[in-house]
PDB file of N, CA, C and O in Angstrom:
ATOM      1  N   UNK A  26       0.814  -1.193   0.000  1.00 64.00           N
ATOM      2  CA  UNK A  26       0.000   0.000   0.000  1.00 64.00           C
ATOM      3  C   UNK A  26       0.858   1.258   0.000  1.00 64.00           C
ATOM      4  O   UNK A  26       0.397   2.226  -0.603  1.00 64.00           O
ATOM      5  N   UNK A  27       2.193   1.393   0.667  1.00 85.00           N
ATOM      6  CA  UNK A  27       2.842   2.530   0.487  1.00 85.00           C
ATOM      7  C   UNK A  27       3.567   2.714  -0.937  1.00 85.00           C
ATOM      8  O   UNK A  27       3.918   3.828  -1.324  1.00 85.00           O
ATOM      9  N   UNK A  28       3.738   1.706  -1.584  1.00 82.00           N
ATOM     10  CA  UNK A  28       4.071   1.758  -3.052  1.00 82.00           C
ATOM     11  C   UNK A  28       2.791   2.938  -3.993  1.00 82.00           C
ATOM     12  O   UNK A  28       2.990   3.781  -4.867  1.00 82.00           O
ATOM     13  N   UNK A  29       1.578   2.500  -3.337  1.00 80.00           N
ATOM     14  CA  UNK A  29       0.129   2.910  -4.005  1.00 80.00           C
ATOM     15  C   UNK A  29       0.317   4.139  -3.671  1.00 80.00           C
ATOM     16  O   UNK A  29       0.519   4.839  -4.663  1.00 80.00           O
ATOM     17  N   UNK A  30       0.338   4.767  -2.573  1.00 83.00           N
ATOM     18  CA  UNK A  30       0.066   6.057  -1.684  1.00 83.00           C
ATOM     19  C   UNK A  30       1.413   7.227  -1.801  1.00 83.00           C
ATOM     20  O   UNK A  30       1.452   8.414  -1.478  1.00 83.00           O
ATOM     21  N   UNK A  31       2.378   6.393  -2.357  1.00 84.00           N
ATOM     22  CA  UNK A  31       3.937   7.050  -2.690  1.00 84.00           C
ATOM     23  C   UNK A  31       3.701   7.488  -4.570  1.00 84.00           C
ATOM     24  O   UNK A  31       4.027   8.637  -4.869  1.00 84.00           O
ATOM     25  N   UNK A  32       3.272   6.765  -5.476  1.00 79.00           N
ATOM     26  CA  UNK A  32       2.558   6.676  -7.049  1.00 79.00           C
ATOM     27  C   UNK A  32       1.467   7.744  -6.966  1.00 79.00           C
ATOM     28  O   UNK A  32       1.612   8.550  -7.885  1.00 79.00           O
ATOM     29  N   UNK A  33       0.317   8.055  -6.101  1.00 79.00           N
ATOM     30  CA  UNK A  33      -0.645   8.818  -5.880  1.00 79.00           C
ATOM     31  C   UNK A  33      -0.783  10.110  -5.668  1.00 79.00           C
ATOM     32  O   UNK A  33      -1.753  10.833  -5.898  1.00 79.00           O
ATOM     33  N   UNK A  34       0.701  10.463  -5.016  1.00 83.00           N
ATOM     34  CA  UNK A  34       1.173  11.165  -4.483  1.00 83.00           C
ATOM     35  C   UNK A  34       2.038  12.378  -6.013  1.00 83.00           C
ATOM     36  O   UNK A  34       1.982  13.529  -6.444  1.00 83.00           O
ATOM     37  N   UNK A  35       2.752  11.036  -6.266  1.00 82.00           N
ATOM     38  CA  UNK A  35       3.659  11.428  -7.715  1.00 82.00           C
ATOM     39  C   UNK A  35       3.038  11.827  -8.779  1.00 82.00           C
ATOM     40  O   UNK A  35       3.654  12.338  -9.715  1.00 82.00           O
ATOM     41  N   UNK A  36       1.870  11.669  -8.787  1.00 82.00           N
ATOM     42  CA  UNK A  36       0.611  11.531  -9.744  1.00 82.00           C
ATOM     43  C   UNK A  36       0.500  13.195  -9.924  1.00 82.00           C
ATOM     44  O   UNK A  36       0.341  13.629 -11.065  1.00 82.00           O
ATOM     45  N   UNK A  37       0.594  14.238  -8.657  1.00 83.00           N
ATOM     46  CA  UNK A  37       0.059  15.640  -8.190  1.00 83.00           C
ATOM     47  C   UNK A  37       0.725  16.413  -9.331  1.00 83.00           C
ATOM     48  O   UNK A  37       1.853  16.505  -8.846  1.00 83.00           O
ATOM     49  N   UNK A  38       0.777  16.844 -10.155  1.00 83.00           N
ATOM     50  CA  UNK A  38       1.182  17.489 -11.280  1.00 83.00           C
ATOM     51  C   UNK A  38       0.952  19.156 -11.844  1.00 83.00           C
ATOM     52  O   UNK A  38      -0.144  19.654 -11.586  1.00 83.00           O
ATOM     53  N   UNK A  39       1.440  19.562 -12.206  1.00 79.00           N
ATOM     54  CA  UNK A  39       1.419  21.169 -12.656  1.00 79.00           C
ATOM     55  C   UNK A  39       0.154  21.319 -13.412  1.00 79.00           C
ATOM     56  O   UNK A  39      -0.495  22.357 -13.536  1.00 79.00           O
ATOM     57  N   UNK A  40      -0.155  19.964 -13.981  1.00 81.00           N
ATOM     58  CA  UNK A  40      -1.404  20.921 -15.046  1.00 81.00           C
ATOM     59  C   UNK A  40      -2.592  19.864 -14.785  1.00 81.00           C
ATOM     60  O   UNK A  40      -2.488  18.659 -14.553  1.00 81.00           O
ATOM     61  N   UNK A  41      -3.740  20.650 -14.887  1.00 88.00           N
ATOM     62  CA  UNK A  41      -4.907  19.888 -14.517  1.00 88.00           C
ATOM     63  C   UNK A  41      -5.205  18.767 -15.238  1.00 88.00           C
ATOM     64  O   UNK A  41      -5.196  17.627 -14.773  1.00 88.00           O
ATOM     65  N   UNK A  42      -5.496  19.095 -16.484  1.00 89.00           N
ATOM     66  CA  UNK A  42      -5.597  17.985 -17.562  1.00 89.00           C
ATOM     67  C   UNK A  42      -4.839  16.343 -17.175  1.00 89.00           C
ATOM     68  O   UNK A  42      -5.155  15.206 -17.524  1.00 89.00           O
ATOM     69  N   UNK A  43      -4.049  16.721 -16.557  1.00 89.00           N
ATOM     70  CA  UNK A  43      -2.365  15.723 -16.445  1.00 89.00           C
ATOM     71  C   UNK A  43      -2.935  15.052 -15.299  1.00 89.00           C
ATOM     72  O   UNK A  43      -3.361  13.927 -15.559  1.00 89.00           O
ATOM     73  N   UNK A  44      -3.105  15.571 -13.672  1.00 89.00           N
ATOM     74  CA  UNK A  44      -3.635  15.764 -12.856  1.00 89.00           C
ATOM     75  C   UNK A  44      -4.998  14.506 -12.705  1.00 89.00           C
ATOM     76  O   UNK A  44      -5.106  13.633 -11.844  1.00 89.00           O
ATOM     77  N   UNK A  45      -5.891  14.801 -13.834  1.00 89.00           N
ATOM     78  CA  UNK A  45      -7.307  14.404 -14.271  1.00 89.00           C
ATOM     79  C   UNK A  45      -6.637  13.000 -14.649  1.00 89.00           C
ATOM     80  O   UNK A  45      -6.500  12.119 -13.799  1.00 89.00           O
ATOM     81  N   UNK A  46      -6.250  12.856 -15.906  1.00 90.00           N
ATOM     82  CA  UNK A  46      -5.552  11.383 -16.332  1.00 90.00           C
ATOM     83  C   UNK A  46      -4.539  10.772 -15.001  1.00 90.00           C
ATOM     84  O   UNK A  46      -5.117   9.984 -14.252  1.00 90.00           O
ATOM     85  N   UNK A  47      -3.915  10.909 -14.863  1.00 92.00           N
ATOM     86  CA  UNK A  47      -3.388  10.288 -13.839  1.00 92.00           C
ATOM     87  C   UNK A  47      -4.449   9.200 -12.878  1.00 92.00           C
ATOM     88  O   UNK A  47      -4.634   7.983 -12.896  1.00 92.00           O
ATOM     89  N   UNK A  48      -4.936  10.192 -12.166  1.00 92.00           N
ATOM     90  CA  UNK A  48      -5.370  10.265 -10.741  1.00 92.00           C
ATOM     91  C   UNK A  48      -6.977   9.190 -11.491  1.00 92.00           C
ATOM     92  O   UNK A  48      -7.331   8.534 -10.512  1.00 92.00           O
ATOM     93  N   UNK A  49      -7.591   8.953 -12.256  1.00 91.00           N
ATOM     94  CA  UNK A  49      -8.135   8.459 -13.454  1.00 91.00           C
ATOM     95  C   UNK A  49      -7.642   6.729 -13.911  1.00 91.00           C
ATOM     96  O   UNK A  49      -8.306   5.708 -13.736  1.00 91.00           O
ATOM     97  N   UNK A  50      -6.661   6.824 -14.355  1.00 91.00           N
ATOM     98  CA  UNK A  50      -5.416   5.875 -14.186  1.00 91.00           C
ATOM     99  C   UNK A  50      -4.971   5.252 -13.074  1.00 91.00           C
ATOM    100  O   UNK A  50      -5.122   4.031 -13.045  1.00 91.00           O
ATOM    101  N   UNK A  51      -4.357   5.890 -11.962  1.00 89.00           N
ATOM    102  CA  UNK A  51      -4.482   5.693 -10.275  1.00 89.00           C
ATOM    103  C   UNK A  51      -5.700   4.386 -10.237  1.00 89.00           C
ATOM    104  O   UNK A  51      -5.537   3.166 -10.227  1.00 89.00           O
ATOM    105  N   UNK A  52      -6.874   5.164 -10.223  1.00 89.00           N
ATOM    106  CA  UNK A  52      -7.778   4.588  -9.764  1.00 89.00           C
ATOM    107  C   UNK A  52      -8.452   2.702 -10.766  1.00 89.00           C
ATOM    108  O   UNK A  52      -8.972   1.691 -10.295  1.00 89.00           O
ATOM    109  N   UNK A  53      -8.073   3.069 -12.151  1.00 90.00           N
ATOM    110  CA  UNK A  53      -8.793   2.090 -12.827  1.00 90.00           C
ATOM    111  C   UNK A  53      -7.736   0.600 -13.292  1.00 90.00           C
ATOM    112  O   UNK A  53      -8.014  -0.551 -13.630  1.00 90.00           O
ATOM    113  N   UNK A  54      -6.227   1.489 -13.056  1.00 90.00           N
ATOM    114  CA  UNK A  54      -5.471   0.872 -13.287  1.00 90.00           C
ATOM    115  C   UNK A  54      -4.342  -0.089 -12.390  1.00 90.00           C
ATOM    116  O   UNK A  54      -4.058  -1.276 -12.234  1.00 90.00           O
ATOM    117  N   UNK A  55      -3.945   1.150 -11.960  1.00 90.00           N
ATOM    118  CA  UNK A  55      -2.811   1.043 -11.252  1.00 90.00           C
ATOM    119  C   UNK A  55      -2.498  -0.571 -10.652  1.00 90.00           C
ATOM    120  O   UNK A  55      -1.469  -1.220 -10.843  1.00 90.00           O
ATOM    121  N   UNK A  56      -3.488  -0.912 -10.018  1.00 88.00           N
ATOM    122  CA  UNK A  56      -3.475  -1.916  -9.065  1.00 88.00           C
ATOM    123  C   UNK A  56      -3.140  -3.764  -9.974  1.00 88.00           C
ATOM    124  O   UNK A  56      -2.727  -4.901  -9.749  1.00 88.00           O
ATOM    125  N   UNK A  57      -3.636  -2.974 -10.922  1.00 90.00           N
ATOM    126  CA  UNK A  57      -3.803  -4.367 -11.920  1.00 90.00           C
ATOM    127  C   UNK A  57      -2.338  -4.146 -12.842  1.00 90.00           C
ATOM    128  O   UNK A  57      -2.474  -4.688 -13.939  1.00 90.00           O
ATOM    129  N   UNK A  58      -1.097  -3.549 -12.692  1.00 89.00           N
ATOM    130  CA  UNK A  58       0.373  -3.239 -12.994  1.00 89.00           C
ATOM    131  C   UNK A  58       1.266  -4.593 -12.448  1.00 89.00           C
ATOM    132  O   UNK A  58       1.476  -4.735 -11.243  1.00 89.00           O
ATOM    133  N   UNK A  59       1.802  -5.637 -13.529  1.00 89.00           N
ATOM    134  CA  UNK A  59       2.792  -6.350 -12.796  1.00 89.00           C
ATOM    135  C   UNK A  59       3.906  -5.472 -12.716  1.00 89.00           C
ATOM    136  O   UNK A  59       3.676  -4.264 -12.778  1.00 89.00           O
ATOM    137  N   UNK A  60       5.136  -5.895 -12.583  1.00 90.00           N
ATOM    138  CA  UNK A  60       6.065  -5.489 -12.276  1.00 90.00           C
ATOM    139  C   UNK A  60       7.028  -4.643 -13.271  1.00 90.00           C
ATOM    140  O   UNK A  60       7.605  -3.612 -12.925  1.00 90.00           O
ATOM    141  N   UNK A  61       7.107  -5.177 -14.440  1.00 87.00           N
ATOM    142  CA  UNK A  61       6.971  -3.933 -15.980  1.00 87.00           C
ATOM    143  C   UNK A  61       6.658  -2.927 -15.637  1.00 87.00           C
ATOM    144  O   UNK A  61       7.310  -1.922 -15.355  1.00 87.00           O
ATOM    145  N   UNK A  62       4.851  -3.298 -15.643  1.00 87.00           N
ATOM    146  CA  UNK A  62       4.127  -1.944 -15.800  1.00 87.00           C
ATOM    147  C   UNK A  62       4.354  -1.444 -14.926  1.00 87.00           C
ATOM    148  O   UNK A  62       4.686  -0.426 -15.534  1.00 87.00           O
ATOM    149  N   UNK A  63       4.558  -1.082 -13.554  1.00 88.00           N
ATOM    150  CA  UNK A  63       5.173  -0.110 -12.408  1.00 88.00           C
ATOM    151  C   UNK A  63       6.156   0.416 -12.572  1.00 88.00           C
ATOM    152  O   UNK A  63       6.259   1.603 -12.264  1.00 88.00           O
ATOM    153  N   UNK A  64       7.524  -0.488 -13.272  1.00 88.00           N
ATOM    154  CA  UNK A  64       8.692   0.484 -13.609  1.00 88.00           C
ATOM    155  C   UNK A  64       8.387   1.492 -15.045  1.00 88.00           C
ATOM    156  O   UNK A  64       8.757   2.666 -15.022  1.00 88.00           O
ATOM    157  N   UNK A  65       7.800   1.010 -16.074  1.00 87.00           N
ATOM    158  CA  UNK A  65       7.407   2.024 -17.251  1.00 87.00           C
ATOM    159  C   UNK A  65       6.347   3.221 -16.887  1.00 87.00           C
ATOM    160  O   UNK A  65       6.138   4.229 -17.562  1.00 87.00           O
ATOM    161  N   UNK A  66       5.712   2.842 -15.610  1.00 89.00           N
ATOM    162  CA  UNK A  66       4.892   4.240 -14.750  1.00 89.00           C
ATOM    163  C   UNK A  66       5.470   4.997 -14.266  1.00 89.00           C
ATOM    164  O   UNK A  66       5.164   6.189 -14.287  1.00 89.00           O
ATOM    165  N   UNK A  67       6.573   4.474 -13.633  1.00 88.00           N
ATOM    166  CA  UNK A  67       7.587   5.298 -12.881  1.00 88.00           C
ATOM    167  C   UNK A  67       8.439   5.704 -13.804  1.00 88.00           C
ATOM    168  O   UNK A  67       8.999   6.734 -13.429  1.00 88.00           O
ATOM    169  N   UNK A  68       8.844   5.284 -15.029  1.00 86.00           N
ATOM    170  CA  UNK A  68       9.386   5.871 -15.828  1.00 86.00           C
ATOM    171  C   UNK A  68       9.057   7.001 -16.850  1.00 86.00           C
ATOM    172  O   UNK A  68       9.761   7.607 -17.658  1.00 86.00           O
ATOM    173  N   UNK A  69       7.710   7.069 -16.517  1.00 88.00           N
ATOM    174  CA  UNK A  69       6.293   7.780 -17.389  1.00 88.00           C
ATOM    175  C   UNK A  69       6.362   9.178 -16.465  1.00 88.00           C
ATOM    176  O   UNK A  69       6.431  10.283 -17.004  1.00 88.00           O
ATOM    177  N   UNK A  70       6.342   9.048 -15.406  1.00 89.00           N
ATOM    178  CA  UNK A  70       6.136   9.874 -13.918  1.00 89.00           C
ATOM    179  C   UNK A  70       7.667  10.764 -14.233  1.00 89.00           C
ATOM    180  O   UNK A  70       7.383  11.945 -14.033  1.00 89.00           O
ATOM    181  N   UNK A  71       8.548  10.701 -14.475  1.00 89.00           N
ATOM    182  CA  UNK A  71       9.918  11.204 -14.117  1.00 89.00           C
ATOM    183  C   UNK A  71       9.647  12.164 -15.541  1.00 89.00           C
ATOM    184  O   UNK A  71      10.369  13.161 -15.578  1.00 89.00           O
ATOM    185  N   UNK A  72       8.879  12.025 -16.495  1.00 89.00           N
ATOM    186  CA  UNK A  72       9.252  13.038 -17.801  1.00 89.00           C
ATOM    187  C   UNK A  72       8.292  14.608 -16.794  1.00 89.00           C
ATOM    188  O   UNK A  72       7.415  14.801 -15.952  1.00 89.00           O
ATOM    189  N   UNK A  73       9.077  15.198 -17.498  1.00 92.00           N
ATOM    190  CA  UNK A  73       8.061  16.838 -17.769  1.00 92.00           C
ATOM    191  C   UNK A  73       6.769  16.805 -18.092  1.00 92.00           C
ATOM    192  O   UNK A  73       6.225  16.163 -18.990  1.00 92.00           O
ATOM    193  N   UNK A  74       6.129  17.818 -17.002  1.00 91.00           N
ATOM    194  CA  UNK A  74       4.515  17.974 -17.611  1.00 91.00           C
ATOM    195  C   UNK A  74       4.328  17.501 -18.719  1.00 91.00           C
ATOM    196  O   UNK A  74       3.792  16.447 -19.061  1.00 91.00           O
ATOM    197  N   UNK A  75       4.953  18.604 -19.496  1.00 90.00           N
ATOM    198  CA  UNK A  75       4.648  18.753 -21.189  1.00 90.00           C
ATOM    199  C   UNK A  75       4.820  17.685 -22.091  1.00 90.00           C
ATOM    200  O   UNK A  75       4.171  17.521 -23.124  1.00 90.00           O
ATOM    201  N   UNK A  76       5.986  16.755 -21.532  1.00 88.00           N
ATOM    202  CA  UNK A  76       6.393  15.950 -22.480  1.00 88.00           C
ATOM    203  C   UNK A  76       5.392  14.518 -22.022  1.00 88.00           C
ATOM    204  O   UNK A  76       4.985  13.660 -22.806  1.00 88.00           O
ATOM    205  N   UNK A  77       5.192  14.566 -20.753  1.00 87.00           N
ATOM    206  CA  UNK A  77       4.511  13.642 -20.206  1.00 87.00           C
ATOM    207  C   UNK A  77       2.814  13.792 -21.179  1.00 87.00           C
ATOM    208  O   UNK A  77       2.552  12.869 -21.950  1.00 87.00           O
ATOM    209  N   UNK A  78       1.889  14.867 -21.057  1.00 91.00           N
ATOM    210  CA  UNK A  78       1.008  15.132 -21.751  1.00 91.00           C
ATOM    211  C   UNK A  78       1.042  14.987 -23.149  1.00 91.00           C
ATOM    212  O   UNK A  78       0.032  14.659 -23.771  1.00 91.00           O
ATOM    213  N   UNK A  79       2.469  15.275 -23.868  1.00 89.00           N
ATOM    214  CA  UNK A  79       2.036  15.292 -25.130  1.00 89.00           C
ATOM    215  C   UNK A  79       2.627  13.764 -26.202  1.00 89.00           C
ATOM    216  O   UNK A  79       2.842  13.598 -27.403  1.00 89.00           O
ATOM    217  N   UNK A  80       2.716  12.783 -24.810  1.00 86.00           N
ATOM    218  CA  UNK A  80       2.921  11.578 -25.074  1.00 86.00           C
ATOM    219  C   UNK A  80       1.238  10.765 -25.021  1.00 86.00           C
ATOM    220  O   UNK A  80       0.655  10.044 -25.830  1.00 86.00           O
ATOM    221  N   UNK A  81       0.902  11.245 -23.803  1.00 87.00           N
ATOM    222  CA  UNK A  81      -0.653  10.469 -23.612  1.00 87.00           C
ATOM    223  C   UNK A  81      -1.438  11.284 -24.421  1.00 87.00           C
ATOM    224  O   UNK A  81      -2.580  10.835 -24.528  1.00 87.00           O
ATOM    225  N   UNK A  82      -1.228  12.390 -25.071  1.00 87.00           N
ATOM    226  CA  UNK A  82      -2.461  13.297 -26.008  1.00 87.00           C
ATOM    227  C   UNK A  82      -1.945  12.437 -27.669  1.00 87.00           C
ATOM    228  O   UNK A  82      -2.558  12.185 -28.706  1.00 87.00           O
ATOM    229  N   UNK A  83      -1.674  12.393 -27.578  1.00 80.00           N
ATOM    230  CA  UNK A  83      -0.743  11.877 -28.677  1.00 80.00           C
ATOM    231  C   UNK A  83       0.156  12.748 -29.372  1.00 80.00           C
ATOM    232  O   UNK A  83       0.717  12.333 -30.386  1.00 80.00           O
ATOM    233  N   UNK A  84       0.342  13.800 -28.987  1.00 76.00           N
ATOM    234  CA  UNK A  84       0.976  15.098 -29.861  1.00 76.00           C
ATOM    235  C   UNK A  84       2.589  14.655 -30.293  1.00 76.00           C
ATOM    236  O   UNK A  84       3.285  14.993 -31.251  1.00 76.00           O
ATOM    237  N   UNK A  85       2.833  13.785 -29.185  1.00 70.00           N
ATOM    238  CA  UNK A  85       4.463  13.205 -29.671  1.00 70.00           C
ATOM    239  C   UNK A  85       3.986  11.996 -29.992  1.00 70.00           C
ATOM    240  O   UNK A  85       2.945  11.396 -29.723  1.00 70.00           O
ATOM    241  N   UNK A  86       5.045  11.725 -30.683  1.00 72.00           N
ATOM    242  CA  UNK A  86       4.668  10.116 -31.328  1.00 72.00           C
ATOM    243  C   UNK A  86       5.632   9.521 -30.213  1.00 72.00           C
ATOM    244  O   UNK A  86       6.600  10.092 -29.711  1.00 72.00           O
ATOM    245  N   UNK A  87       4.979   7.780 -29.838  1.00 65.00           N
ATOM    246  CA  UNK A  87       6.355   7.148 -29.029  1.00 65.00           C
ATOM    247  C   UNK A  87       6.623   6.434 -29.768  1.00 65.00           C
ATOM    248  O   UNK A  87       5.855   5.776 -30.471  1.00 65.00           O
ATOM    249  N   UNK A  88       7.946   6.424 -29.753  1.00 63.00           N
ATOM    250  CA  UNK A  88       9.123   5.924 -30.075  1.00 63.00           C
ATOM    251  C   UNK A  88       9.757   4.553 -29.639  1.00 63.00           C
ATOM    252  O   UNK A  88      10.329   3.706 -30.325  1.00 63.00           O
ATOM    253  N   UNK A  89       9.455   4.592 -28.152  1.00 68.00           N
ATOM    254  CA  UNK A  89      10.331   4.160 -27.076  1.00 68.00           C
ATOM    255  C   UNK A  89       9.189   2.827 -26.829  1.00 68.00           C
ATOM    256  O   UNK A  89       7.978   3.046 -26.785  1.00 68.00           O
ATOM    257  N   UNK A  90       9.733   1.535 -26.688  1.00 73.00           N
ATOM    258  CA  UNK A  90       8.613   0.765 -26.390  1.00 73.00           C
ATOM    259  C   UNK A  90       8.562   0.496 -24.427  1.00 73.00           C
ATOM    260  O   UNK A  90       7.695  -0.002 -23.709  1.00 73.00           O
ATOM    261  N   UNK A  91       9.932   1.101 -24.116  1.00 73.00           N
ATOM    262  CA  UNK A  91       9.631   0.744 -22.692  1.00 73.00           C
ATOM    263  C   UNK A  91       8.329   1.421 -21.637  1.00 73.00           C
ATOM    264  O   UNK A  91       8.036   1.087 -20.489  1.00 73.00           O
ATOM    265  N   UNK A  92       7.812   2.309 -22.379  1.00 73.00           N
ATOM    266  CA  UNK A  92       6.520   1.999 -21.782  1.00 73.00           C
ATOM    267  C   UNK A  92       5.070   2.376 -22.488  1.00 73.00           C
ATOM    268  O   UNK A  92       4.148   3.111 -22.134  1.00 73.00           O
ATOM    269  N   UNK A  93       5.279   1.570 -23.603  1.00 78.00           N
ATOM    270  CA  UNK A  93       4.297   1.331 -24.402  1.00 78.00           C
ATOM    271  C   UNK A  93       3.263   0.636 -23.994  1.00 78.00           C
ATOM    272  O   UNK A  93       2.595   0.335 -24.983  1.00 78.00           O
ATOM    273  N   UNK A  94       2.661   0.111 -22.732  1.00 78.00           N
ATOM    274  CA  UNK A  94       2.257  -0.679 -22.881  1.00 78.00           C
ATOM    275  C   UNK A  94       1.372   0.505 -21.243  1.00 78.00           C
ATOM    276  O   UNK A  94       0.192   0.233 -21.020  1.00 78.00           O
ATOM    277  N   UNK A  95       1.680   1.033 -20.817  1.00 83.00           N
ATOM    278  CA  UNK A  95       1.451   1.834 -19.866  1.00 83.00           C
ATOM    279  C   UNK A  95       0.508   2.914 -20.063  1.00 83.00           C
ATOM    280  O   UNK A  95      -0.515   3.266 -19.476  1.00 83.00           O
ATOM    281  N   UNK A  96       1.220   3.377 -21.165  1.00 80.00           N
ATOM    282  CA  UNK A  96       0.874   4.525 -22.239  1.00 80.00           C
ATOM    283  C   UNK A  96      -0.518   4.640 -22.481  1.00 80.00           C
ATOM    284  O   UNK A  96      -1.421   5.355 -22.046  1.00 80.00           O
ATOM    285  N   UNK A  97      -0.401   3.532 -23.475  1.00 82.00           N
ATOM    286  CA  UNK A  97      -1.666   3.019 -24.015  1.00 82.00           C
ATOM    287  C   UNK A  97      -3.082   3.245 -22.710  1.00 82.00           C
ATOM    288  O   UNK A  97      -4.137   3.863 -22.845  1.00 82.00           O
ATOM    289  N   UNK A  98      -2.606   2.547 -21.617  1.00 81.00           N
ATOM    290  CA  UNK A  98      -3.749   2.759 -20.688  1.00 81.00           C
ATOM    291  C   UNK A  98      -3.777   4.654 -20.346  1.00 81.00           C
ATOM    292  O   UNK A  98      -4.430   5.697 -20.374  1.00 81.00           O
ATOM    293  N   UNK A  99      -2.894   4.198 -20.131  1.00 85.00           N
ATOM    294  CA  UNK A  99      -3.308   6.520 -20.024  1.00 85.00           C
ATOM    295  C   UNK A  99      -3.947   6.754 -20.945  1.00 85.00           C
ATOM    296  O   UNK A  99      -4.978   7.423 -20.882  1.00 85.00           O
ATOM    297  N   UNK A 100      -3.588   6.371 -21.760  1.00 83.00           N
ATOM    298  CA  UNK A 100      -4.445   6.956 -23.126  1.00 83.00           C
ATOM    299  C   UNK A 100      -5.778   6.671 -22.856  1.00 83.00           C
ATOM    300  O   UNK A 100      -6.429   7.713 -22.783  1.00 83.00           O
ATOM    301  N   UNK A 101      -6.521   5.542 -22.657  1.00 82.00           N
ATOM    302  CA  UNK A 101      -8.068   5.371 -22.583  1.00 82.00           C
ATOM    303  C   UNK A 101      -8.445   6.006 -21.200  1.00 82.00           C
ATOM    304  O   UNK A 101      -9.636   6.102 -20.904  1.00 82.00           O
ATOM    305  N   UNK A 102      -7.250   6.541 -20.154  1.00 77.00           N
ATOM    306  CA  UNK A 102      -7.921   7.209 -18.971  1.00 77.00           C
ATOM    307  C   UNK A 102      -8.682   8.288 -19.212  1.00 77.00           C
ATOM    308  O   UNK A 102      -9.248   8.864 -18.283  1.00 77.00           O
TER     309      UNK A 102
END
């Protein structure tokens, strides 16, 4: 549970939109993450607002498959 409540926490973000998906995600997802998907979240979590948003908006294309699979669920958050 402090893994959950430490992620929830990380989730708190500069822009609302971001904020909204996350915390969205948090709730529908999170829990159902093996061990991949927690490090490509946490690896998702460490980018910039901007770059973070304009990966799940789709405005950047990904590239990167290490967390392709993460992504994707943000995306339907």
């Amino acid at each position: 549970m402090k893994e959950f409540e430490r992620a929830r926490w990380r989730c708190r973000r500069g822009l609302l939109e971001l904020d909204i998906v996350l915390q969205r995600f948090m709730d529908q997802y999170y829990t159902q993450l093996d061990e991949s998907g927690l490090e490509q979240f946490e690896r998702l979590l460490a980018l910039p607002d901007n770059d973070l948003w304009d990966l799940i908006t789709a405005r950047q294309i990904n590239t990167d498959d290490q967390w392709r699979q993460v992504l994707e669920l943000l995306q339907k958050s």
